[in-house]
mmCIF file of C-alpha atoms in Angstrom:
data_model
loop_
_atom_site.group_PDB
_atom_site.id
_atom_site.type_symbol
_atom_site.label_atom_id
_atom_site.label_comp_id
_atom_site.label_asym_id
_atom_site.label_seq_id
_atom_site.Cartn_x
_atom_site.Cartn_y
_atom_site.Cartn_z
ATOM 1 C CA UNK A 1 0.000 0.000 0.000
ATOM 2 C CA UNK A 2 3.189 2.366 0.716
ATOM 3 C CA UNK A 3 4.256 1.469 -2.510
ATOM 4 C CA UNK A 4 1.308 2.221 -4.739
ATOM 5 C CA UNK A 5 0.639 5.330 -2.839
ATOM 6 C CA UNK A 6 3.933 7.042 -3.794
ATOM 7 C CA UNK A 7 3.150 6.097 -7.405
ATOM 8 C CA UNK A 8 -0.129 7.967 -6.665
ATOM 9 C CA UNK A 9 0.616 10.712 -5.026
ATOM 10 C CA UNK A 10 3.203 11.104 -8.432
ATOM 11 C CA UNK A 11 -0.350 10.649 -10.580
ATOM 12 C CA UNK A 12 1.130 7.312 -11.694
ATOM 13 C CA UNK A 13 -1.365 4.500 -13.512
ATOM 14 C CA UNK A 14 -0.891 0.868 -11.696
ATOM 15 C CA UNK A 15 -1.265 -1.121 -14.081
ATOM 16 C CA UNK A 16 -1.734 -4.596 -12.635
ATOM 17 C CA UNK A 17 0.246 -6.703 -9.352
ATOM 18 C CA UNK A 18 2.206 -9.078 -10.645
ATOM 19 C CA UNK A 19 3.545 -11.481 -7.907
ATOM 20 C CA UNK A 20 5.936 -9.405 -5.842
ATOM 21 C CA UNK A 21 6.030 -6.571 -8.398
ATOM 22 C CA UNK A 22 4.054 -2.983 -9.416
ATOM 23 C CA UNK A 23 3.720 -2.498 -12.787
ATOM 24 C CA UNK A 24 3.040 1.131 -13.576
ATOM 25 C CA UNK A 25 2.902 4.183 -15.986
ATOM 26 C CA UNK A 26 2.991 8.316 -16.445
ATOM 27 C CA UNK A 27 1.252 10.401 -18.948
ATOM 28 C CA UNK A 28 -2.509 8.176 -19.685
ATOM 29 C CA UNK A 29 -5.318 8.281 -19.302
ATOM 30 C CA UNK A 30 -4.181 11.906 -18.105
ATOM 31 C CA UNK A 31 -1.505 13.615 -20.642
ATOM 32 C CA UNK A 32 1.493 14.481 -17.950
ATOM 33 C CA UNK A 33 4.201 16.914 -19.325
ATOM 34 C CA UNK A 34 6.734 15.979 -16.840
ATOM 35 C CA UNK A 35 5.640 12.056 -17.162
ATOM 36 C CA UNK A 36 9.529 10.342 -17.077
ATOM 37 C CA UNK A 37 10.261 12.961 -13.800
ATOM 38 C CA UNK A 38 7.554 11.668 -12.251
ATOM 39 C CA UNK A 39 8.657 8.165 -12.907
ATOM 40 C CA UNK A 40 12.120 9.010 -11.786
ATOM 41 C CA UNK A 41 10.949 10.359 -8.664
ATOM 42 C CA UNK A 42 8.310 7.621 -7.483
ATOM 43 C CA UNK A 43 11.654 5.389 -7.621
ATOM 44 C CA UNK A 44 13.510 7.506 -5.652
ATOM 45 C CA UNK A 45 10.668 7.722 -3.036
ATOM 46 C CA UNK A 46 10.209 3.854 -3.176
ATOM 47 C CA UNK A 47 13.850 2.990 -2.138
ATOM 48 C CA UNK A 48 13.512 5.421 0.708
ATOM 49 C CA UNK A 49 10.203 3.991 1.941
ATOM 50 C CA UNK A 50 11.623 0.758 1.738
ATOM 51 C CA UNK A 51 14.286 1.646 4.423
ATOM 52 C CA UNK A 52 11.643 3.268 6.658
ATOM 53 C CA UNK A 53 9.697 -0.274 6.153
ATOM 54 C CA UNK A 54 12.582 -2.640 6.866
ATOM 55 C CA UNK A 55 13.100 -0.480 9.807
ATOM 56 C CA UNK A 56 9.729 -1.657 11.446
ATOM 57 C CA UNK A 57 10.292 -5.022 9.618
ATOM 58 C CA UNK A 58 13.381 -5.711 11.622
ATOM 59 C CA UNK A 59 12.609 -4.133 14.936
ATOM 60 C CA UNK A 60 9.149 -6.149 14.991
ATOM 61 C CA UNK A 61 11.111 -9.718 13.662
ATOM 62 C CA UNK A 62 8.001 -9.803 10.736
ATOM 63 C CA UNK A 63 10.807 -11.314 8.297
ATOM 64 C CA UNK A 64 14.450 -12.742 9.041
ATOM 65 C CA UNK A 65 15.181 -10.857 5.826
ATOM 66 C CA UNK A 66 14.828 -7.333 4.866
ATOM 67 C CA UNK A 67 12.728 -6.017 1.687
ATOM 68 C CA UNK A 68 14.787 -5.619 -1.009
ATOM 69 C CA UNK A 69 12.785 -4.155 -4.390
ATOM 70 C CA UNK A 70 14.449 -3.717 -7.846
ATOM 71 C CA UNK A 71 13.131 -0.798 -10.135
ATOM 72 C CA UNK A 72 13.535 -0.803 -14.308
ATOM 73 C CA UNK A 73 12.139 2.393 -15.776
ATOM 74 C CA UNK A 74 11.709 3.062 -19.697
ATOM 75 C CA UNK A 75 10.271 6.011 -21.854
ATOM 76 C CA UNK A 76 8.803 5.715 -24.964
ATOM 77 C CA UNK A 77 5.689 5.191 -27.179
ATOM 78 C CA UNK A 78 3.715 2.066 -26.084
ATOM 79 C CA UNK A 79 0.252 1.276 -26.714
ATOM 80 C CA UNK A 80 -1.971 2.375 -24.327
ATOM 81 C CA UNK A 81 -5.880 1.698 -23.371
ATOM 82 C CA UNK A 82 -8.661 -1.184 -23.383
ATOM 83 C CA UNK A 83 -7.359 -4.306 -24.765
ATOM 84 C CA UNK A 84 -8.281 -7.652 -24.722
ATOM 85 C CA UNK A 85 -12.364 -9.248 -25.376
ATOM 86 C CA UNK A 86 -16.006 -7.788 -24.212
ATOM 87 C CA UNK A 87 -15.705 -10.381 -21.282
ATOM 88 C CA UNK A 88 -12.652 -10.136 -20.305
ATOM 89 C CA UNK A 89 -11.138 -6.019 -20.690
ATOM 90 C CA UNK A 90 -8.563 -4.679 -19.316
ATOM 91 C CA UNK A 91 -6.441 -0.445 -19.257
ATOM 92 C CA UNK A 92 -3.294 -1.387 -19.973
ATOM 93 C CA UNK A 93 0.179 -0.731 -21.625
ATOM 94 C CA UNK A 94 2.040 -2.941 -24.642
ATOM 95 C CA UNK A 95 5.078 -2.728 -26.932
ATOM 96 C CA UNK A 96 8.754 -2.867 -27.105
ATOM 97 C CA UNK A 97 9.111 0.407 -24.432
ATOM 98 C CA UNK A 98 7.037 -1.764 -21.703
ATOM 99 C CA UNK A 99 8.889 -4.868 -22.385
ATOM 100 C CA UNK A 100 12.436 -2.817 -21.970
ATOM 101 C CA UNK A 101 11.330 -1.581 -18.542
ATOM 102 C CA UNK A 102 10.380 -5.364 -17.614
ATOM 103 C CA UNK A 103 13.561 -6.220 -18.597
ATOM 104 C CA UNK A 104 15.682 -3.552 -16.906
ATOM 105 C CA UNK A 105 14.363 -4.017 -13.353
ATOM 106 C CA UNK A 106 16.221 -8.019 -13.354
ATOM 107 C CA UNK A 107 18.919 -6.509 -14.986
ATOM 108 C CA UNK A 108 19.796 -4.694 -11.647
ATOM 109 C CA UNK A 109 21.418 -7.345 -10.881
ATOM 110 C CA UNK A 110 23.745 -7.994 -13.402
ATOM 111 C CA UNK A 111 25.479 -4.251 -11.957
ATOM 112 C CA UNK A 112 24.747 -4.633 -8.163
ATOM 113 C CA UNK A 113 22.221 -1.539 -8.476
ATOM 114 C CA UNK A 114 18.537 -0.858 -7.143
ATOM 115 C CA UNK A 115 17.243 1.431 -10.095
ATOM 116 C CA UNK A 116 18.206 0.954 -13.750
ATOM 117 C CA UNK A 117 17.125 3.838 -16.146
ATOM 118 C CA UNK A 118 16.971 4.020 -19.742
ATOM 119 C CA UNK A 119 18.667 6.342 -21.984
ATOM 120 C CA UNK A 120 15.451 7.723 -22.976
ATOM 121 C CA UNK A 121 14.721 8.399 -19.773
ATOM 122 C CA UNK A 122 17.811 9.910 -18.842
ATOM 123 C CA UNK A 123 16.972 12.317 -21.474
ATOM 124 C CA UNK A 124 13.895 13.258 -20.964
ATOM 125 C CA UNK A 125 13.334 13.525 -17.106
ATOM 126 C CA UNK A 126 15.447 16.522 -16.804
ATOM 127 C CA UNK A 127 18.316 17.377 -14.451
ATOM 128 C CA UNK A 128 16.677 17.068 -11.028
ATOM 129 C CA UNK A 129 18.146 13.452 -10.996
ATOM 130 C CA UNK A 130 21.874 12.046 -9.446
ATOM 131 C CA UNK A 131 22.476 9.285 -12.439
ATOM 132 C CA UNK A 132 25.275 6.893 -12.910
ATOM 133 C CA UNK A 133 26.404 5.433 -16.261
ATOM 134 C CA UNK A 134 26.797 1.908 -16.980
ATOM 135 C CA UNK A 135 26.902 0.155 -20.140
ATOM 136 C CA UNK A 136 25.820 0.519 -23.610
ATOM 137 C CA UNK A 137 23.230 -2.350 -24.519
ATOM 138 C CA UNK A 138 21.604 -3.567 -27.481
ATOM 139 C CA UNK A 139 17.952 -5.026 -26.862
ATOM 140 C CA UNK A 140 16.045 -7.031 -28.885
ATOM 141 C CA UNK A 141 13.808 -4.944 -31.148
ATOM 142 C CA UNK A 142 16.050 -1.754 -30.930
ATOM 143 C CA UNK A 143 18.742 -1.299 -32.985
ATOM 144 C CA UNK A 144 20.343 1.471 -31.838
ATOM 145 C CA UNK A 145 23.045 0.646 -28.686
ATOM 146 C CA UNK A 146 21.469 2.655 -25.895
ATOM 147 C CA UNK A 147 22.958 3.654 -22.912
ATOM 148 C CA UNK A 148 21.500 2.787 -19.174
ATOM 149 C CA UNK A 149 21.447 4.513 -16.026
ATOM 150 C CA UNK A 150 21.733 4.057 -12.937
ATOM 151 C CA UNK A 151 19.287 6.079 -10.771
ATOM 152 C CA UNK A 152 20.665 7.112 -7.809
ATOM 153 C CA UNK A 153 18.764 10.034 -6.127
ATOM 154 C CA UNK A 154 17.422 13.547 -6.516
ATOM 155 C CA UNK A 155 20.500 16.005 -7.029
ATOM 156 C CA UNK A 156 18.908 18.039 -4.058
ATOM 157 C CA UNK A 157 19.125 14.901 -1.686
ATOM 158 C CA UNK A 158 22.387 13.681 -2.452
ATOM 159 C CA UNK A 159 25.331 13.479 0.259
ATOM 160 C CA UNK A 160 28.750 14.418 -0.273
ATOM 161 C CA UNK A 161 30.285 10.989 -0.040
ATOM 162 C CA UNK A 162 27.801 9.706 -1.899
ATOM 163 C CA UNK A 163 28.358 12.372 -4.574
ATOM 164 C CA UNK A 164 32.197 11.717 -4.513
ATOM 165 C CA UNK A 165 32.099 8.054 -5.078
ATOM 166 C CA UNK A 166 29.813 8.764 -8.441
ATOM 167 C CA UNK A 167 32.385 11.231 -9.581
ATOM 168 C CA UNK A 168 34.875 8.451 -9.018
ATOM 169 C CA UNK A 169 33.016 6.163 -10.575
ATOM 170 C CA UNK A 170 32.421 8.455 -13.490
ATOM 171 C CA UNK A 171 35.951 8.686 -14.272
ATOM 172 C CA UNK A 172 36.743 4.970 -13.872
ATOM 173 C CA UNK A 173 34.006 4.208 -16.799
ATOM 174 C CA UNK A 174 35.787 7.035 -18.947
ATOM 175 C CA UNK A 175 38.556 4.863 -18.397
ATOM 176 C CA UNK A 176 36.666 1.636 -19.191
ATOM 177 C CA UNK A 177 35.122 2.740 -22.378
ATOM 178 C CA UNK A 178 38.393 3.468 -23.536
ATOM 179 C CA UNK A 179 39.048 -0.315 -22.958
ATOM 180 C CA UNK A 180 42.110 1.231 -20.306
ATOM 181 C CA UNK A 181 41.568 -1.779 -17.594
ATOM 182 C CA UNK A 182 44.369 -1.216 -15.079
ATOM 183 C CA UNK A 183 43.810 2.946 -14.821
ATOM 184 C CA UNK A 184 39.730 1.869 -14.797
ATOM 185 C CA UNK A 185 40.722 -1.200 -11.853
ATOM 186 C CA UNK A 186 42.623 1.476 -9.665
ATOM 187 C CA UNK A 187 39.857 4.302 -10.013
ATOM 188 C CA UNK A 188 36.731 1.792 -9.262
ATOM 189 C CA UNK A 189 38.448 0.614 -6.348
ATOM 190 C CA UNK A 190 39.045 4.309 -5.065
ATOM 191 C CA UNK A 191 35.181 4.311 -4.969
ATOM 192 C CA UNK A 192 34.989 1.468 -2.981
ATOM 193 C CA UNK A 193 37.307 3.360 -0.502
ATOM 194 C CA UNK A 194 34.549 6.493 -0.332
ATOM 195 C CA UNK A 195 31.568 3.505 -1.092
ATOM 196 C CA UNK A 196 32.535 0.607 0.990
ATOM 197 C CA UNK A 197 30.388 -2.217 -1.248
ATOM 198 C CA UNK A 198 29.242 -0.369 -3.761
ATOM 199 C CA UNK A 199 27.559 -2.789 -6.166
ATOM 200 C CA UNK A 200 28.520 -0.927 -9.291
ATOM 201 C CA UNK A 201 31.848 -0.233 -8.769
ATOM 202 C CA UNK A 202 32.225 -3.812 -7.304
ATOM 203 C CA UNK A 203 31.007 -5.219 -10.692
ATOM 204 C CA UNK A 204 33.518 -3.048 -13.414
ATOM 205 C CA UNK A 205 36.220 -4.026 -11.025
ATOM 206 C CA UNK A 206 35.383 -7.893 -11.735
ATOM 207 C CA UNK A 207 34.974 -6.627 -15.840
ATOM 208 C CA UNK A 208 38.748 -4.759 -15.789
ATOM 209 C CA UNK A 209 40.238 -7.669 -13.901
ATOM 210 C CA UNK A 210 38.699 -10.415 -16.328
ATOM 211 C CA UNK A 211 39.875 -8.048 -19.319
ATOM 212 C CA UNK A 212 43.554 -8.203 -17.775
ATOM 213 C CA UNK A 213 43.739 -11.625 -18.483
ATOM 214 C CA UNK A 214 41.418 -11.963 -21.239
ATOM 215 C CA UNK A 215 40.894 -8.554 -23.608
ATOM 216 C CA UNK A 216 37.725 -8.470 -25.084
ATOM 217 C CA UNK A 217 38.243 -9.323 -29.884
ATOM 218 C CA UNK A 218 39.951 -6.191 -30.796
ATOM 219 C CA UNK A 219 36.713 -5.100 -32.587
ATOM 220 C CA UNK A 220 34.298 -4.769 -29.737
ATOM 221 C CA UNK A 221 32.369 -1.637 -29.924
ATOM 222 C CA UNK A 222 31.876 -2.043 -26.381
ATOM 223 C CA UNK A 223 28.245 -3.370 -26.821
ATOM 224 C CA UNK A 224 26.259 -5.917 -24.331
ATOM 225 C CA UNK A 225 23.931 -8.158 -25.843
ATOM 226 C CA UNK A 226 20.481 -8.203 -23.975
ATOM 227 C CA UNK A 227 18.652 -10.912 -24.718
ATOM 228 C CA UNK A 228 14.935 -11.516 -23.988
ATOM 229 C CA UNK A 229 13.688 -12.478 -20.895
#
């Protein structure tokens, strides 16, 4: 219920509960200008309620675990609005922009990270957002490489260490992309110094030091193959 409220209170759609998971969208049946922002920020506002829950989660022993919830966010043009037969009807969303979103929220953990954004929405939500790059990615039924993001707070929230070990970690993926392992190795582990088990920075470290021993062909743009779920 704290959950679906914050998309709410954002003027977010739910679309449907699926298992463990929220599926939602910005911008129908009501046209939202700032739709990806909003997105961006019900994300934000998730991870931070979930701390406040697993606070009361722990303290009253309701699970031996704490809650742990992975967010993919996509913009785009998706089909939108009453599908399915007279009996059975539902408001909902389709298309390759829905399915990318699906697919971005497991691929948090392929990079240790809580809220994968796409390029798209990078773009398009404006500069109120702390983001992190990671990889360029090819998915299936874009051909363009796009770029994700890692979401990690609103710029007006974020702490100075916090903001240190992104600039770090900014300049160790200049170093990556330039395919300069050792110089990338050293600066991701000066992140983990500022960032003690940061997931990111834990997971290029692992890249540079496989690349050490075993360079990518000489010809690779650079690119990771997503495939379908």
């Amino acid at each position: 219920e704290e959950m679906s409220n914050i998309i709410l209170d954002q003027r977010g759609t739910i679309d449907k509960y699926e298992g463990d998971a929220i599926i939602a969208f910005f911008g129908a049946p009501v046209p939202l200008e700032d739709h990806a922002a909003r997105a961006c920020r019900s994300a934000v506002h998730m991870k931070k309620m979930e701390r406040i829950l697993n606070e009361h989660i722990l303290r009253e022993k309701l699970s031996a675990v704490p809650l742990v919830t992975r967010i993919g966010v996509n913009t785009g043009e998706m089909v939108v609005g009453n599908m399915g037969t007279q009996k059975r009807m539902d408001y909902t969303i389709m298309g390759n922009s829905v399915n990318l979103a699906a697919r971005l929220e497991g691929v948090n953990k392929q990079y240790g990270t809580w809220i994968l954004i796409s390029e798209e929405t990078y773009k398009t939500a404006g500069a109120e957002f702390a983001v992190r790059p990671m990889d360029r990615v090819r998915v299936v039924g874009i051909s363009q490489p796009v770029r994700l993001y890692e979401l990690v707070d609103e710029k007006k929230a974020l702490d100075a260490k916090t903001a240190e070990g992104m600039e770090l970690f900014r300049g160790g993926m200049d170093l990556f992309d330039q395919k300069r392992w050792a110089e990338a190795a050293v600066q991701f582990q000066q992140v983990l110094k500022v960032l003690p088990g940061d997931g990111p920075a834990e997971t290029f470290l692992k890249r540079c030091q496989e690349f050490r021993q075993k360079p990518p062909v000489d010809n690779w743009d650079g690119v990771y193959n997503l495939s379908t779920k």
